[in-house]
PDB file of C-alpha atoms in Angstrom:
ATOM      1  CA  MET F 441      24.192  13.220  -4.783  1.00  0.00           C
ATOM      2  CA  SER F 442      22.795   9.461  -4.793  1.00  0.00           C
ATOM      3  CA  THR F 443      22.967   7.267  -7.707  1.00  0.00           C
ATOM      4  CA  VAL F 444      19.862   4.723  -8.097  1.00  0.00           C
ATOM      5  CA  GLU F 445      20.960   1.436  -7.267  1.00  0.00           C
ATOM      6  CA  SER F 446      18.579   0.115  -9.463  1.00  0.00           C
ATOM      7  CA  LYS F 447      19.110  -4.116 -10.131  1.00  0.00           C
ATOM      8  CA  ARG F 448      17.426  -7.180 -10.097  1.00  0.00           C
ATOM      9  CA  ILE F 449      17.416  -9.649  -7.237  1.00  0.00           C
ATOM     10  CA  CYS F 450      16.288 -13.569  -7.444  1.00  0.00           C
ATOM     11  CA  GLN F 451      16.136 -15.363  -4.726  1.00  0.00           C
ATOM     12  CA  ILE F 452      15.050 -19.193  -3.377  1.00  0.00           C
ATOM     13  CA  ILE F 453      13.751 -20.665  -0.171  1.00  0.00           C
ATOM     14  CA  LYS F 454      11.672 -24.004   0.052  1.00  0.00           C
ATOM     15  CA  LEU F 455       8.188 -24.341   1.523  1.00  0.00           C
ATOM     16  CA  LYS F 456       7.963 -26.871   4.085  1.00  0.00           C
ATOM     17  CA  PRO F 457       5.628 -30.163   3.494  1.00  0.00           C
ATOM     18  CA  GLY F 458       2.102 -29.072   4.022  1.00  0.00           C
ATOM     19  CA  ALA F 459       2.281 -25.225   3.553  1.00  0.00           C
ATOM     20  CA  GLU F 460       1.635 -24.552  -0.077  1.00  0.00           C
ATOM     21  CA  GLN F 461      -2.107 -23.720   0.937  1.00  0.00           C
ATOM     22  CA  GLU F 462      -1.694 -21.038   3.892  1.00  0.00           C
ATOM     23  CA  TYR F 463       1.598 -19.897   1.772  1.00  0.00           C
ATOM     24  CA  LYS F 464      -0.559 -19.107  -1.258  1.00  0.00           C
ATOM     25  CA  ALA F 465      -3.575 -17.933   0.688  1.00  0.00           C
ATOM     26  CA  LEU F 466      -1.471 -15.653   2.865  1.00  0.00           C
ATOM     27  CA  HIS F 467      -0.144 -13.945  -0.540  1.00  0.00           C
ATOM     28  CA  ALA F 468      -3.522 -13.654  -1.746  1.00  0.00           C
ATOM     29  CA  ALA F 469      -4.781 -11.629   1.078  1.00  0.00           C
ATOM     30  CA  ALA F 470      -0.865  -9.641   1.678  1.00  0.00           C
ATOM     31  CA  TRP F 471      -1.353  -6.902   4.053  1.00  0.00           C
ATOM     32  CA  PRO F 472      -1.276  -3.430   3.001  1.00  0.00           C
ATOM     33  CA  GLY F 473       1.464  -2.285   5.363  1.00  0.00           C
ATOM     34  CA  VAL F 474       3.710  -5.087   4.256  1.00  0.00           C
ATOM     35  CA  LEU F 475       2.969  -3.726   0.414  1.00  0.00           C
ATOM     36  CA  ALA F 476       3.745  -0.029   1.511  1.00  0.00           C
ATOM     37  CA  ALA F 477       6.677  -1.257   3.119  1.00  0.00           C
ATOM     38  CA  LEU F 478       8.101  -2.598   0.172  1.00  0.00           C
ATOM     39  CA  ALA F 479       7.285   0.355  -2.293  1.00  0.00           C
ATOM     40  CA  ARG F 480       9.025   2.580   0.529  1.00  0.00           C
ATOM     41  CA  TYR F 481      12.336   0.693   0.618  1.00  0.00           C
ATOM     42  CA  HIS F 482      12.053   0.872  -2.915  1.00  0.00           C
ATOM     43  CA  ILE F 483      10.983  -2.795  -3.752  1.00  0.00           C
ATOM     44  CA  ALA F 484       9.071  -2.694  -7.384  1.00  0.00           C
ATOM     45  CA  ASP F 485       7.985  -5.840  -9.733  1.00  0.00           C
ATOM     46  CA  TYR F 486       8.031  -8.200  -6.863  1.00  0.00           C
ATOM     47  CA  SER F 487       6.827 -11.482  -8.189  1.00  0.00           C
ATOM     48  CA  ILE F 488       7.162 -15.485  -6.161  1.00  0.00           C
ATOM     49  CA  HIS F 489       6.775 -18.643  -7.997  1.00  0.00           C
ATOM     50  CA  TYR F 490       6.354 -21.671  -6.845  1.00  0.00           C
ATOM     51  CA  TYR F 491       7.268 -24.994  -8.398  1.00  0.00           C
ATOM     52  CA  ALA F 492       5.554 -27.887  -6.127  1.00  0.00           C
ATOM     53  CA  PRO F 493       7.895 -30.869  -7.417  1.00  0.00           C
ATOM     54  CA  LEU F 494      10.670 -29.428  -5.113  1.00  0.00           C
ATOM     55  CA  ARG F 495       8.353 -27.061  -2.972  1.00  0.00           C
ATOM     56  CA  LEU F 496      10.813 -24.288  -3.966  1.00  0.00           C
ATOM     57  CA  LEU F 497       9.843 -20.494  -4.105  1.00  0.00           C
ATOM     58  CA  VAL F 498      11.226 -18.476  -6.358  1.00  0.00           C
ATOM     59  CA  ALA F 499      11.513 -14.583  -5.545  1.00  0.00           C
ATOM     60  CA  HIS F 500      12.219 -11.992  -8.320  1.00  0.00           C
ATOM     61  CA  PHE F 501      12.243  -8.069  -7.754  1.00  0.00           C
ATOM     62  CA  LYS F 502      13.508  -5.225  -8.595  1.00  0.00           C
ATOM     63  CA  TYR F 503      15.011  -2.629  -6.401  1.00  0.00           C
ATOM     64  CA  THR F 504      15.416   0.831  -7.061  1.00  0.00           C
ATOM     65  CA  GLY F 505      17.000   2.709  -4.658  1.00  0.00           C
ATOM     66  CA  THR F 506      20.243   4.193  -3.675  1.00  0.00           C
ATOM     67  CA  ASP F 507      21.489   1.922  -0.549  1.00  0.00           C
ATOM     68  CA  TYR F 508      19.989  -1.626  -0.759  1.00  0.00           C
ATOM     69  CA  ALA F 509      21.990  -2.863   2.234  1.00  0.00           C
ATOM     70  CA  ALA F 510      20.433   0.115   4.220  1.00  0.00           C
ATOM     71  CA  ASP F 511      16.919  -0.155   3.153  1.00  0.00           C
ATOM     72  CA  MET F 512      17.122  -4.124   3.696  1.00  0.00           C
ATOM     73  CA  ARG F 513      18.128  -3.305   7.305  1.00  0.00           C
ATOM     74  CA  ASP F 514      15.467  -0.487   7.829  1.00  0.00           C
ATOM     75  CA  MET F 515      12.859  -3.165   5.989  1.00  0.00           C
ATOM     76  CA  ALA F 516      13.386  -5.276   8.797  1.00  0.00           C
ATOM     77  CA  GLU F 517      12.888  -3.153  11.821  1.00  0.00           C
ATOM     78  CA  ASP F 518       9.375  -2.812  10.159  1.00  0.00           C
ATOM     79  CA  ALA F 519       6.603  -3.710  12.854  1.00  0.00           C
ATOM     80  CA  GLU F 520       4.417  -4.827  10.501  1.00  0.00           C
ATOM     81  CA  THR F 521       6.998  -6.406   7.760  1.00  0.00           C
ATOM     82  CA  ARG F 522       7.943  -8.009  11.382  1.00  0.00           C
ATOM     83  CA  ARG F 523       5.073  -9.691  12.130  1.00  0.00           C
ATOM     84  CA  TRP F 524       4.366 -10.710   8.308  1.00  0.00           C
ATOM     85  CA  TRP F 525       7.894 -12.473   8.348  1.00  0.00           C
ATOM     86  CA  ALA F 526       6.641 -14.261  11.565  1.00  0.00           C
ATOM     87  CA  LEU F 527       3.793 -15.933   9.582  1.00  0.00           C
ATOM     88  CA  THR F 528       5.653 -16.802   6.607  1.00  0.00           C
ATOM     89  CA  ASP F 529       8.863 -17.870   8.068  1.00  0.00           C
ATOM     90  CA  ARG F 530       7.540 -20.527   9.925  1.00  0.00           C
ATOM     91  CA  LEU F 531       6.251 -22.015   6.563  1.00  0.00           C
ATOM     92  CA  GLN F 532       9.883 -22.220   4.670  1.00  0.00           C
ATOM     93  CA  GLU F 533      12.833 -23.636   5.136  1.00  0.00           C
ATOM     94  CA  SER F 534      16.195 -21.943   4.020  1.00  0.00           C
ATOM     95  CA  PHE F 535      18.711 -22.594   2.154  1.00  0.00           C
ATOM     96  CA  VAL F 536      21.407 -20.528   3.801  1.00  0.00           C
ATOM     97  CA  GLU F 537      23.413 -22.112   6.687  1.00  0.00           C
ATOM     98  CA  GLY F 538      22.792 -20.318   9.851  1.00  0.00           C
ATOM     99  CA  ALA F 539      19.742 -18.655   8.789  1.00  0.00           C
ATOM    100  CA  THR F 540      17.408 -18.205  11.853  1.00  0.00           C
ATOM    101  CA  GLY F 541      14.629 -16.158   9.851  1.00  0.00           C
ATOM    102  CA  SER F 542      13.930 -13.181   7.932  1.00  0.00           C
ATOM    103  CA  GLY F 543      15.587 -10.194   8.962  1.00  0.00           C
ATOM    104  CA  GLY F 544      18.417 -11.814  10.978  1.00  0.00           C
ATOM    105  CA  ASP F 545      22.100 -12.108  10.525  1.00  0.00           C
ATOM    106  CA  ALA F 546      22.213 -14.648   7.991  1.00  0.00           C
ATOM    107  CA  PRO F 547      20.004 -13.959   4.765  1.00  0.00           C
ATOM    108  CA  TRP F 548      16.618 -15.978   4.957  1.00  0.00           C
ATOM    109  CA  TRP F 549      15.917 -16.243   1.363  1.00  0.00           C
ATOM    110  CA  LEU F 550      18.866 -17.563  -1.073  1.00  0.00           C
ATOM    111  CA  ASP F 551      20.067 -15.156  -3.591  1.00  0.00           C
ATOM    112  CA  LEU F 552      21.036 -16.660  -6.936  1.00  0.00           C
ATOM    113  CA  GLU F 553      23.558 -15.704  -9.424  1.00  0.00           C
ATOM    114  CA  GLU F 554      22.235 -13.671 -12.625  1.00  0.00           C
ATOM    115  CA  VAL F 555      24.083 -15.495 -15.415  1.00  0.00           C
ATOM    116  CA  PHE F 556      21.966 -14.086 -18.387  1.00  0.00           C
ATOM    117  CA  ARG F 557      20.091 -10.971 -19.167  1.00  0.00           C
ATOM    118  CA  PHE F 558      18.065  -9.660 -22.119  1.00  0.00           C
ATOM    119  CA  GLU F 559      16.980  -6.293 -22.254  1.00  0.00           C
ATOM    120  CA  GLY F 560      15.855  -6.693 -25.441  1.00  0.00           C
ATOM    121  CA  TYR F 561      16.167  -4.360 -28.498  1.00  0.00           C
ATOM    122  CA  ALA F 562      15.491  -0.888 -29.140  1.00  0.00           C
ATOM    123  CA  ALA F 563      12.362   0.152 -29.803  1.00  0.00           C
ATOM    124  CA  GLY F 564      11.454   0.102 -33.964  1.00  0.00           C
ATOM    125  CA  THR F 565      14.717  -2.826 -34.130  1.00  0.00           C
ATOM    126  CA  THR F 566      14.422  -6.476 -34.388  1.00  0.00           C
ATOM    127  CA  SER F 567      17.964  -7.371 -33.654  1.00  0.00           C
ATOM    128  CA  MET F 568      21.101  -5.571 -32.466  1.00  0.00           C
ATOM    129  CA  SER F 569      22.182  -4.406 -35.852  1.00  0.00           C
ATOM    130  CA  SER F 570      19.204  -2.524 -37.095  1.00  0.00           C
TER     131      SER F 570
END
């Protein structure tokens, strides 16, 4: 029996100079097929934030499947997703040495290490000792 491998992922990438408006416009009208692929491959609660002074994109999502590596390989073979990546990748600069684009041998977005997490207190309590 497979066990759900729920985990949170945080990644960064840089926007190329002058790409902010086009990148935001693409994501304001994200393709239904791309959103369906995210759901199909167990990506949930996905958001991308932008820090303009550094042209930094920060992505955060939850993976709720049982095999992250296999799901990411399968998503990289999805035709609609690959067409989407062709549009977005040309607007980005990867921090990963040797990266050539989404779905390649080297990751396009750089995974960040989680150094802190607070899940909240149990219902009805205000501290860990309550």
